CSV table of C-alpha atoms and ligand atoms in Angstrom, one decimal:
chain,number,residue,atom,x,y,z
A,1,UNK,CA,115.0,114.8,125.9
A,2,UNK,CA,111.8,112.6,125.2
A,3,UNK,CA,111.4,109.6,127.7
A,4,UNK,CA,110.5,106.6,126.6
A,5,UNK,CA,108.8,104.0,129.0
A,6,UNK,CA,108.0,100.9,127.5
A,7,UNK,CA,107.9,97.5,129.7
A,8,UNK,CA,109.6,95.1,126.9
A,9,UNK,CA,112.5,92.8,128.2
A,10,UNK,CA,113.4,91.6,125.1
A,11,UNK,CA,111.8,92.5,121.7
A,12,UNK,CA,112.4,92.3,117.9
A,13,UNK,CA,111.3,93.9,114.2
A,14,UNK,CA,112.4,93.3,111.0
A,15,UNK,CA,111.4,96.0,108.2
A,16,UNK,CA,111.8,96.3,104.5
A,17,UNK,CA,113.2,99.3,102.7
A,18,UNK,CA,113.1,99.3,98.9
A,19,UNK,CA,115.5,100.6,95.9
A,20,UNK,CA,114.7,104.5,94.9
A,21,UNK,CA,115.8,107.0,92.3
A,22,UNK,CA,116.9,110.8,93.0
A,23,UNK,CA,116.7,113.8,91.0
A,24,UNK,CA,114.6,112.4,87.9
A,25,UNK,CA,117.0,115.1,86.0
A,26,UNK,CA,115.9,118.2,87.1
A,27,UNK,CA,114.6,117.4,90.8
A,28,UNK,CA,118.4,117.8,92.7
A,29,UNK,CA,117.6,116.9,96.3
A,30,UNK,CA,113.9,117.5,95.5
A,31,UNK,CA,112.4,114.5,93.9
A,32,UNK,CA,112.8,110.8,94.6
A,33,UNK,CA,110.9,107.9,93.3
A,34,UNK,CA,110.8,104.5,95.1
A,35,UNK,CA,111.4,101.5,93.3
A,36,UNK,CA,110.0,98.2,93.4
A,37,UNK,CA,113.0,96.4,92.5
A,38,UNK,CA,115.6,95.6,95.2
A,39,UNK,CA,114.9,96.1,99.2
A,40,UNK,CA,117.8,96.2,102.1
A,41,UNK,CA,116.3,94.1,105.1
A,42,UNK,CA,116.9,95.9,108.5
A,43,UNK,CA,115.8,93.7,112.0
A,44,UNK,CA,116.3,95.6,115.0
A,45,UNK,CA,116.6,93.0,118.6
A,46,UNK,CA,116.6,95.3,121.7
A,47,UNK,CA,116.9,93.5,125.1
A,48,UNK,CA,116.6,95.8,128.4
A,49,UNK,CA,119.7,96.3,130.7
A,50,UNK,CA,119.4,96.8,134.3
A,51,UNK,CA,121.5,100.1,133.7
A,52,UNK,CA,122.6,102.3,131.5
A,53,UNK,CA,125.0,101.5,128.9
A,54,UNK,CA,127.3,104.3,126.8
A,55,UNK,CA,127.9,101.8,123.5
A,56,UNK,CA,124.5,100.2,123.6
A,57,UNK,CA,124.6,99.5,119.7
A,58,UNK,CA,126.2,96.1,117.6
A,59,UNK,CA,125.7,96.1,114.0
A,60,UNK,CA,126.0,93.0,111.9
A,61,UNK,CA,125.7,92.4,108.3
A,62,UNK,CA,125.1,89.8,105.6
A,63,UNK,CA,124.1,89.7,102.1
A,64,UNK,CA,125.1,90.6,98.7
A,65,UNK,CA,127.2,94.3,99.8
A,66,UNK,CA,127.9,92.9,103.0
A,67,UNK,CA,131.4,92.9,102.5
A,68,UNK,CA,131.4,96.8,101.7
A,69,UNK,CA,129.9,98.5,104.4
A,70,UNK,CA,131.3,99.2,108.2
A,71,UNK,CA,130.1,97.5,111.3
A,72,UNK,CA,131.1,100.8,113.1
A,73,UNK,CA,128.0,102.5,114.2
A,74,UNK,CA,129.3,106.1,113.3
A,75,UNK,CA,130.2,105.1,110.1
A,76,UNK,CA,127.2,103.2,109.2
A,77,UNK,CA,124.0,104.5,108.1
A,78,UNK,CA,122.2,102.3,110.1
A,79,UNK,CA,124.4,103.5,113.2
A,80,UNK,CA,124.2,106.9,112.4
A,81,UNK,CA,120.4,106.9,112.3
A,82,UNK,CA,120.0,104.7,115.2
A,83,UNK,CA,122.5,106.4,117.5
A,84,UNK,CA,121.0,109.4,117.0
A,85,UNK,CA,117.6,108.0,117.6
A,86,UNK,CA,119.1,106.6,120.5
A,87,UNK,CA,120.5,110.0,122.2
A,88,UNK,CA,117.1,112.0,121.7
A,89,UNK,CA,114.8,109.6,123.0
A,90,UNK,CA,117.6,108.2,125.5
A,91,UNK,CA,117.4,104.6,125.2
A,92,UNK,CA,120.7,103.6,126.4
A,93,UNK,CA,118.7,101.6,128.9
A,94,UNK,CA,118.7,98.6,126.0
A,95,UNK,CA,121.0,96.9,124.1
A,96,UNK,CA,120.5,97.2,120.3
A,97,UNK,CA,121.6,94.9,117.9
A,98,UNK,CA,121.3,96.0,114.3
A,99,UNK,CA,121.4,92.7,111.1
A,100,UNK,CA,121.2,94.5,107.5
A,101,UNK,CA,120.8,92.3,105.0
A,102,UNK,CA,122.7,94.6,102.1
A,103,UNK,CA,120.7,93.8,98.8
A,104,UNK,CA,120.5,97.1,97.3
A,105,UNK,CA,124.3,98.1,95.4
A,106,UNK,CA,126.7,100.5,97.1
A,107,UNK,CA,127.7,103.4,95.5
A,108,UNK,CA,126.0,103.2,92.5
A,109,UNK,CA,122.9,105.5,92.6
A,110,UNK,CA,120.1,103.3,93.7
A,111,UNK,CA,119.6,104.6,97.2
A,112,UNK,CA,121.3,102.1,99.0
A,113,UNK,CA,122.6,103.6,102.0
A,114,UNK,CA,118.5,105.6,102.5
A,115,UNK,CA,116.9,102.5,102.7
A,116,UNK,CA,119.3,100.9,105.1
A,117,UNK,CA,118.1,104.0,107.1
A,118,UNK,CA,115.1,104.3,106.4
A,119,UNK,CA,114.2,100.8,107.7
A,120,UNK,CA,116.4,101.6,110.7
A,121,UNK,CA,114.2,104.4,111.7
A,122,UNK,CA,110.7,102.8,111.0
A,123,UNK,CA,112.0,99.5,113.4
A,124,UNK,CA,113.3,101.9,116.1
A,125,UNK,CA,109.9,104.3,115.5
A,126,UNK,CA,108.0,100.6,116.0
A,127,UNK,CA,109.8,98.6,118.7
A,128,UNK,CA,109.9,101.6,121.2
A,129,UNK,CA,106.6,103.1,120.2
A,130,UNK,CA,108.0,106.4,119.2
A,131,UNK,CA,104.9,107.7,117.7
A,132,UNK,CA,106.9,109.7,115.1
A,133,UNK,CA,105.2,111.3,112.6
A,134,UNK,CA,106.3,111.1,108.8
A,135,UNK,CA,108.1,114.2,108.7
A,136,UNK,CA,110.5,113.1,112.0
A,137,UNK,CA,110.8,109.6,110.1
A,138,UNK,CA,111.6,111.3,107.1
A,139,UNK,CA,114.3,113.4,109.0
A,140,UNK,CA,116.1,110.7,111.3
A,141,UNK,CA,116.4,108.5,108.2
A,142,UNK,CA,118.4,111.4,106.2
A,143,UNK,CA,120.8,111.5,109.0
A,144,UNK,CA,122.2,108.2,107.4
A,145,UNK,CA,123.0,110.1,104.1
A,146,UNK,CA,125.3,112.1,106.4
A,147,UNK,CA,127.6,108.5,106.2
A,148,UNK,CA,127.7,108.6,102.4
A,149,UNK,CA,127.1,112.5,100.9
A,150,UNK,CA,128.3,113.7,104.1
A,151,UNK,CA,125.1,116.1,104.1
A,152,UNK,CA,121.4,115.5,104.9
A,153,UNK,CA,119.8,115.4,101.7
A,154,UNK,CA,116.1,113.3,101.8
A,155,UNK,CA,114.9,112.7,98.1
A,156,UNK,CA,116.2,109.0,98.1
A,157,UNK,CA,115.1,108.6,101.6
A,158,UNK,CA,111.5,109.9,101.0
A,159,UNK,CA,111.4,107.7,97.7
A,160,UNK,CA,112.3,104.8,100.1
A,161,UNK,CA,110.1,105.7,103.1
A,162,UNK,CA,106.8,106.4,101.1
A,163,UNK,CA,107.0,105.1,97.7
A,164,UNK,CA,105.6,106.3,94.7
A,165,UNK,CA,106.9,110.2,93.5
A,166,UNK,CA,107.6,112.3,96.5
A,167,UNK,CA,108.9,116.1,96.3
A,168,UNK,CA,110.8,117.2,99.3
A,169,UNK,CA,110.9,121.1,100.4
A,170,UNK,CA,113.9,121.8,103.4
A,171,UNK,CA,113.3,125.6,102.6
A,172,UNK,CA,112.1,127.2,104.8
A,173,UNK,CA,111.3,123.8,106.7
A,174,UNK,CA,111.2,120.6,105.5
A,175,UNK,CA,108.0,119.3,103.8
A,176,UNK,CA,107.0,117.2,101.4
A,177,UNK,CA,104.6,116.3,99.2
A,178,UNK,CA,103.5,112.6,98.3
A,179,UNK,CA,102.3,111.6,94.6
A,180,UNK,CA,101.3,108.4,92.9
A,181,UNK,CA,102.6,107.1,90.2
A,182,UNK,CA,100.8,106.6,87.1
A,183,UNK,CA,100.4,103.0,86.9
A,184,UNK,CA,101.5,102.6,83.5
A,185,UNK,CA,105.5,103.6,84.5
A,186,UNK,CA,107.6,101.6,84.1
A,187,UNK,CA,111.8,102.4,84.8
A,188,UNK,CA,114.9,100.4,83.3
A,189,UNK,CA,118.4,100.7,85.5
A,190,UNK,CA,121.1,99.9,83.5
A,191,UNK,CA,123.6,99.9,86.8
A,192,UNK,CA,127.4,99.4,85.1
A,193,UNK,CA,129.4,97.3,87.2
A,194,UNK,CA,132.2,100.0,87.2
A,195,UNK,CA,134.9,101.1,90.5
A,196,UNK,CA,133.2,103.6,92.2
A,197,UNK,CA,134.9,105.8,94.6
A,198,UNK,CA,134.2,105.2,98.6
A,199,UNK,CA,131.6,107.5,99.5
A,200,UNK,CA,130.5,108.2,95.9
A,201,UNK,CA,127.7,111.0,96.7
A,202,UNK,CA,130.2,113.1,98.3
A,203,UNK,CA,132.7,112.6,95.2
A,204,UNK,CA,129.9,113.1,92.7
A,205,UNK,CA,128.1,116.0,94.7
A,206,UNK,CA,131.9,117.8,94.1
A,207,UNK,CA,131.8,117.6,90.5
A,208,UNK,CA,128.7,120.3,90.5
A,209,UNK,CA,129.4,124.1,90.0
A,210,UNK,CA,128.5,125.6,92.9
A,211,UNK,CA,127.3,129.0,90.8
A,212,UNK,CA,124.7,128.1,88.2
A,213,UNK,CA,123.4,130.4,85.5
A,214,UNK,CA,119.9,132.2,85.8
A,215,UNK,CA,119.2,130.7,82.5
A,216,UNK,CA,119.9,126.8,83.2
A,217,UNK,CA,118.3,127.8,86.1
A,218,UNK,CA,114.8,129.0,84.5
A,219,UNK,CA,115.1,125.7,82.4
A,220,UNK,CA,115.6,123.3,85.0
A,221,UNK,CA,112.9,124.7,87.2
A,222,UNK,CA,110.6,124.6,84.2
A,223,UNK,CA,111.0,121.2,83.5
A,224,UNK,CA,110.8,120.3,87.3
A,225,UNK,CA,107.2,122.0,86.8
A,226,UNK,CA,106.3,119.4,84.1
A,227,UNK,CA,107.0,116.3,86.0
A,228,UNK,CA,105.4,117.4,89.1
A,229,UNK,CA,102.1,118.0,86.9
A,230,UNK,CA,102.8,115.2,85.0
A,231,UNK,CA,102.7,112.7,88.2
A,232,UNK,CA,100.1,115.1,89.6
A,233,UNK,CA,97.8,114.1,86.1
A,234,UNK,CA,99.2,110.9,85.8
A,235,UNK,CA,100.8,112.0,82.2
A,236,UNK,CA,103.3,110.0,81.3
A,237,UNK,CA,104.4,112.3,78.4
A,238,UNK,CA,104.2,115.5,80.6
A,239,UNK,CA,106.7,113.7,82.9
A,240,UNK,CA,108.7,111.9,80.6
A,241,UNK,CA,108.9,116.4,78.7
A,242,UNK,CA,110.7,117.3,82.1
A,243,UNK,CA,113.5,114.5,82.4
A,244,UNK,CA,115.8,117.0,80.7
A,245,UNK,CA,118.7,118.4,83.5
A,246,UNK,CA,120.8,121.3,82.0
A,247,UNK,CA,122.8,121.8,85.1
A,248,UNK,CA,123.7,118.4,86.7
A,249,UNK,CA,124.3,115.9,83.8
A,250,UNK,CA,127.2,117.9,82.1
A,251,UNK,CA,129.2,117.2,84.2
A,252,UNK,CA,128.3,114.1,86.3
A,253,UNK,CA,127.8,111.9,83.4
A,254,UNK,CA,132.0,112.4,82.8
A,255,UNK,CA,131.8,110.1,85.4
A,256,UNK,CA,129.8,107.6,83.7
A,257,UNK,CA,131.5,105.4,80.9
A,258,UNK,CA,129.7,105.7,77.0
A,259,UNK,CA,126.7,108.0,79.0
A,260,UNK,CA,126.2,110.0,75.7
A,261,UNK,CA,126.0,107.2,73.5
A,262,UNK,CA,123.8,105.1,75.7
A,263,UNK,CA,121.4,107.9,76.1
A,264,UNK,CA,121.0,108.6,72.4
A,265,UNK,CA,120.5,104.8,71.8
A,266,UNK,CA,117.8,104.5,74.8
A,267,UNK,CA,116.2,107.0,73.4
A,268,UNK,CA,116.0,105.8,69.4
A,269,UNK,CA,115.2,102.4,70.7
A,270,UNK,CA,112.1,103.5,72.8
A,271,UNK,CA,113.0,105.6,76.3
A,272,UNK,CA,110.6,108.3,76.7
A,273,UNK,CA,112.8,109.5,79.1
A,274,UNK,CA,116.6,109.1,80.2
A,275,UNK,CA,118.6,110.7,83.1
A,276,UNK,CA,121.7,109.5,85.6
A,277,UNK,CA,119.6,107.7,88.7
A,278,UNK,CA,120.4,109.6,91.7
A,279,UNK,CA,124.3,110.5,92.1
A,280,UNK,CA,125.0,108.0,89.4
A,281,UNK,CA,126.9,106.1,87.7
A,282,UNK,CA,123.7,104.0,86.8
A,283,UNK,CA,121.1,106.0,84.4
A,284,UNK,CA,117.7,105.2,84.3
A,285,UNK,CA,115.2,105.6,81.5
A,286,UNK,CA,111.8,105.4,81.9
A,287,UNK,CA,109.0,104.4,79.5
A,288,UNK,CA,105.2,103.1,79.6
A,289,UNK,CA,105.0,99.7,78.4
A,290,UNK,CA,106.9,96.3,79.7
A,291,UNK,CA,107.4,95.2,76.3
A,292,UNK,CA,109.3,97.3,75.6
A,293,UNK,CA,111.6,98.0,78.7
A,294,UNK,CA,112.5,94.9,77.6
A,295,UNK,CA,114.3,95.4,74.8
A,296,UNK,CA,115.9,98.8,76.4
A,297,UNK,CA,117.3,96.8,78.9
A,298,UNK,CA,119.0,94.5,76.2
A,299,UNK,CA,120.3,97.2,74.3
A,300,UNK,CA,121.8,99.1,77.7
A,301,UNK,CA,123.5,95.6,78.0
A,302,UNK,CA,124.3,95.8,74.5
A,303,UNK,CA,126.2,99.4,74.6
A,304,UNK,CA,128.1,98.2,77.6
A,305,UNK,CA,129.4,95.2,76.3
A,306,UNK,CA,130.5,97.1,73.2
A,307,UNK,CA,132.6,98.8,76.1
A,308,UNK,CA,134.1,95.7,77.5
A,309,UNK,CA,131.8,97.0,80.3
A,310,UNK,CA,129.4,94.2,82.6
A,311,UNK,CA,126.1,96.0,83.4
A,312,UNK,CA,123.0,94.7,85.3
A,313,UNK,CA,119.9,96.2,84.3
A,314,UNK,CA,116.4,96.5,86.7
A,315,UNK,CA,113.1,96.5,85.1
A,316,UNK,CA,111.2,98.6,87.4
A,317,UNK,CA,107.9,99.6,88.8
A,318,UNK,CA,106.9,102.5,91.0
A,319,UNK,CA,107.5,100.8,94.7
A,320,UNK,CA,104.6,101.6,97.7
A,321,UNK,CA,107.4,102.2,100.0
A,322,UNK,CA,108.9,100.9,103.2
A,323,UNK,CA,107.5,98.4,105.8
A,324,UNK,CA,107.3,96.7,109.0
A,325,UNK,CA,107.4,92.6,108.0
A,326,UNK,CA,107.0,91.6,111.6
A,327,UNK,CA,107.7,92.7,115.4
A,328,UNK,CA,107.3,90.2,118.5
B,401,LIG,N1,120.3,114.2,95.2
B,401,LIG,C1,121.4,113.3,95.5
B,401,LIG,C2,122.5,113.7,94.6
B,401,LIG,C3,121.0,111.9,95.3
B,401,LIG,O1,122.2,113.8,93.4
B,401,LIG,O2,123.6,113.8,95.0
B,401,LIG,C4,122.1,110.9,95.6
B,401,LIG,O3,121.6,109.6,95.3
């Protein structure tokens, strides 16, 4: 157990986590991509008890997906992260009381629950002086996704923590690698305002074969190749050449009302790319001019409303990543 000494009575710090993609097609668990779009808002208040307490941890929350998340600690990703911060460096010695302001959409493939975690961590890492390094911030976050996919995975949590492109390795130990964005990308989520089940990644991680064929696999891996060099040289084209997912999309996007059609008509109208954002069901394309994310994002609306289907669509930049706002 690390012991953590710090004099504070009573101390607070608010942090910013932003929206993030997963997978970019090919990159399953591997790549995420933050985006500057939507942020969950995470303030941490600890005051110091005279002794020991077992349940040392409140959660509120407020804001647009308020309503759909759980105050309980071990179902929350918040709770989950912070409890477990809370065990390893034993802090029961304060009371921690956790407000997330819920702006990011549940459920629907915009890395919701990672940022809620990911700001977790960072205010913990700051208020208590942790001195983590990225990779341990980058690990206690992904115990959040444990809430929603029901296993670690850290692509939407790395997108979230750093920003920009990030390529996550947990074989055989996690690393990961950390590349800007050219700044000419721009990204359009077209996020259908359709049921989704409760804890969506887990639902939508069960639709995958678990046995893939050597031959998707060779195609999949190639692609992944392409966008890595493509962010690596800052080649829009290069990247936009690898958005192509043989494996995952087949069957996820049976999940995801008109998919087919709205990805043939993203592309005619301009997408240089177009994949399912993270576990779905919202689908992202991605493109290097404003102008003309524009218009994609009226003719996603468009193809929804044909279905008798409402649909909010992001126009998106790369985002820098997470941040402490302020700490007193
Ligand atoms: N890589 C994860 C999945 C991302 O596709 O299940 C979830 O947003």
């Amino acid at each position: 157990m690390i012991k953590v000494d710090i004099e504070t009575e009573f101390s607070e710090c608010t942090a910013h986590a932003p929206a993030s993609t997963a997978n970019l097609g090919p990159g399953y668990d591997v790549f995420g991509l933050g985006l500057d779009v939507l942020e969950d808002i995470v303030t941490v208040k600890i005051n110091k008890s005279p002794k020991a307490i077992k349940n040392n941890l409140k959660i509120i929350t407020k804001g647009h997906g308020k309503k759909n998340i759980p105050n309980d600690p071990d179902y929350n990703t918040s709770g989950i992260v912070a409890k477990k911060i809370i065990s390893e460096y034993n802090l029961y010695n304060y009371r921690c009381l956790i407000e997330i302001e819920k702006n990011i959409p549940i459920g629907y493939g915009m890395g919701s629950s990672a940022a809620s975690a990911v700001a977790t961590a960072i205010s913990f890492n700051a208020l208590f002086g942790l001195k983590m390094d990225e990779n341990k911030l980058l690990d206690y976050s992904a115990e959040g996704e444990l809430a929603s996919a029901g296993v670690k995975h850290y692509d939407n949590i790395a997108g979230s923590l750093f920003g920009n492109f990030v390529v996550v390795k947990t074989y055989p130990r996690l690393e990961f690698i950390k590349i800007k964005a050219p700044n000419d990308l721009i990204a359009v989520v077209c996020v259908p305002q359709i049921k989704v089940p409760k804890k969506k990644t887990e639902v939508s991680r069960g639709v995958i074969p678990k046995k893939v064929l050597l031959e998707k696999t060779v195609h999949n891996i190639a692609n992944a190749c392409s966008i890595v060099a493509g962010f690596y040289t800052q080649d829009m084209n290069m990247i936009c050449n690898g958005i192509n997912d043989c494996i995952i999309e087949p069957f996820r996007k049976k999940m995801i009302p008109g998919y087919d059609k709205l990805k043939k008509r993203s592309i005619e109208e301009g997408a240089m790319a177009f994949t399912i954002s993270g576990a779905g069901p919202s689908s992202i394309a991605f493109l290097n001019s404003r102008k003309k994310g524009l218009h994609l994002a009226e003719v996603m609306r468009e193809e929804y409303k044909k279905l008798d289907i409402k649909c909010e669509t992001y126009l998106t930049k790369p985002s820098d990543g997470s941040k402490i706002v302020s700490k007193k």
